[in-house]
């Protein structure tokens, strides 16, 4: 059973972690480096029906935190319950080539009215984590199942560098 102030504690912890991620020596950022367009998702071994057409827009500031080692992102999307959601993310680049990359990522997503669908939410704020890969302009994310309806989630879309 959650105490009434637990979501506030989670928000405070998230704010502290975000401030630590920015850390000393973070480069100044004039604007985002990448625009990503979420197209859809697939719920692996889904125990119920989900909306798998999930349009969304995300902006990424590459190397914007922790002395240039972390990417920060923000976006909005239609979630798998058919409602609008917003998300803030941080990604750690793991491997990269000229036209590809693989990152670990963590995020806090707002699922208004749907937080109870997840085993690990603070109200309607849901922590997410997984691996993302990009090849050319195509991206994919894989997340372990964190709710009561699927073993894993795979999302996909298009990503464009903003020069």
XYZ file of C-alpha atoms in Angstrom:
163
model
C 0.000 0.000 0.000
C 1.414 3.379 -0.995
C 1.556 6.255 1.437
C 0.179 9.563 0.109
C 3.627 11.184 -0.015
C 5.354 8.321 -1.864
C 4.845 9.853 -5.354
C 6.409 13.091 -4.050
C 9.407 11.131 -2.779
C 9.801 9.444 -6.162
C 9.598 12.830 -7.884
C 12.260 14.214 -5.532
C 14.550 11.238 -6.195
C 14.032 11.643 -9.954
C 14.891 15.361 -9.720
C 18.094 14.614 -7.789
C 19.120 11.906 -10.271
C 18.458 14.276 -13.170
C 20.595 16.982 -11.533
C 23.388 14.462 -10.926
C 23.186 13.349 -14.557
C 23.741 16.920 -15.687
C 26.730 17.085 -13.356
C 29.662 19.439 -13.622
C 31.174 19.927 -17.031
C 28.031 19.254 -19.063
C 28.377 21.029 -22.415
C 26.007 23.879 -23.237
C 23.239 22.849 -25.624
C 21.565 25.245 -28.038
C 19.053 22.774 -29.429
C 18.311 19.097 -29.914
C 20.581 16.905 -32.045
C 18.043 14.299 -33.145
C 14.321 14.010 -33.907
C 12.743 10.568 -33.585
C 9.288 9.556 -34.763
C 7.750 6.621 -32.918
C 5.557 4.534 -35.203
C 4.507 1.508 -33.204
C 5.164 -1.289 -30.778
C 4.785 -5.006 -30.272
C 3.874 -6.528 -26.903
C 5.605 -9.906 -26.624
C 3.331 -12.672 -25.280
C 0.588 -10.151 -24.512
C -2.109 -11.357 -22.143
C -4.533 -8.698 -23.443
C -5.059 -6.422 -26.426
C -2.889 -3.317 -26.642
C -2.841 -0.425 -29.093
C 0.279 -1.095 -31.156
C 0.105 1.968 -33.394
C 1.809 4.526 -31.160
C 2.681 7.740 -32.984
C 5.041 10.005 -31.100
C 7.751 12.657 -31.393
C 10.977 12.758 -29.378
C 13.897 15.169 -29.220
C 17.389 14.070 -28.143
C 20.305 16.165 -26.941
C 23.371 13.989 -27.526
C 26.148 14.202 -24.944
C 24.153 16.745 -22.939
C 24.766 15.316 -19.469
C 27.393 13.886 -17.159
C 30.330 15.608 -18.831
C 29.166 14.618 -22.313
C 28.656 10.914 -21.618
C 24.840 10.786 -21.506
C 22.116 11.719 -23.988
C 18.942 13.408 -22.706
C 15.565 13.107 -24.387
C 11.980 14.296 -24.103
C 8.882 13.389 -26.028
C 5.186 12.717 -26.307
C 3.425 9.652 -27.707
C 0.181 7.702 -27.857
C 0.621 4.928 -25.330
C -0.538 1.341 -25.648
C -3.720 2.131 -23.707
C -4.751 4.696 -26.345
C -3.954 7.793 -24.272
C -1.340 10.518 -24.586
C 1.866 10.189 -22.560
C 4.983 12.269 -21.984
C 8.470 10.966 -21.232
C 11.898 12.192 -20.180
C 14.868 9.897 -20.785
C 18.580 9.459 -20.343
C 20.683 7.147 -22.538
C 24.201 5.783 -22.145
C 25.828 5.112 -25.537
C 27.412 1.644 -25.397
C 28.539 0.883 -28.962
C 28.555 3.037 -32.081
C 29.670 3.068 -35.689
C 29.293 5.564 -38.510
C 25.620 4.763 -39.130
C 24.576 2.733 -36.074
C 24.456 2.818 -32.284
C 23.405 0.707 -29.299
C 22.495 2.408 -26.005
C 21.170 1.523 -22.576
C 18.384 3.876 -21.512
C 16.180 4.766 -18.567
C 13.120 6.992 -18.544
C 10.245 8.324 -16.509
C 6.964 8.248 -18.419
C 3.644 9.790 -17.457
C 0.722 7.428 -18.132
C -2.275 9.540 -17.014
C -4.918 7.319 -15.456
C -2.997 4.119 -16.279
C -0.327 3.883 -13.573
C -2.175 0.989 -11.928
C -1.448 -1.107 -15.034
C 2.214 -1.290 -13.952
C 3.713 -3.182 -11.035
C 6.321 -0.472 -10.425
C 4.627 2.926 -10.851
C 4.462 5.882 -8.475
C 0.964 7.074 -9.219
C 0.913 7.588 -12.979
C 4.710 8.001 -13.267
C 6.288 4.821 -14.632
C 10.039 4.126 -14.659
C 11.197 2.421 -17.859
C 14.545 0.925 -18.877
C 15.899 -1.069 -21.769
C 18.194 -1.187 -24.761
C 17.824 0.862 -27.933
C 19.499 0.427 -31.294
C 19.662 2.616 -34.381
C 20.803 1.749 -37.893
C 20.652 4.604 -40.368
C 17.302 6.260 -39.796
C 15.574 3.247 -38.201
C 15.446 2.714 -34.438
C 14.180 -0.009 -32.134
C 13.852 -0.264 -28.357
C 13.461 -3.407 -26.244
C 12.072 -3.190 -22.714
C 11.352 -5.996 -20.251
C 7.693 -6.417 -19.339
C 6.865 -4.216 -16.396
C 3.146 -4.475 -16.211
C 0.527 -7.096 -15.938
C 0.085 -7.816 -19.612
C 3.261 -8.639 -21.587
C 6.653 -10.284 -21.182
C 8.439 -7.531 -23.122
C 7.828 -4.498 -25.286
C 9.521 -3.699 -28.592
C 9.062 -0.219 -30.089
C 10.213 1.067 -33.475
C 10.319 4.164 -35.603
C 12.458 6.590 -37.579
C 15.221 8.879 -36.328
C 16.808 11.889 -38.032
C 19.887 13.936 -37.195
C 19.166 17.656 -36.882
C 22.104 19.420 -38.509
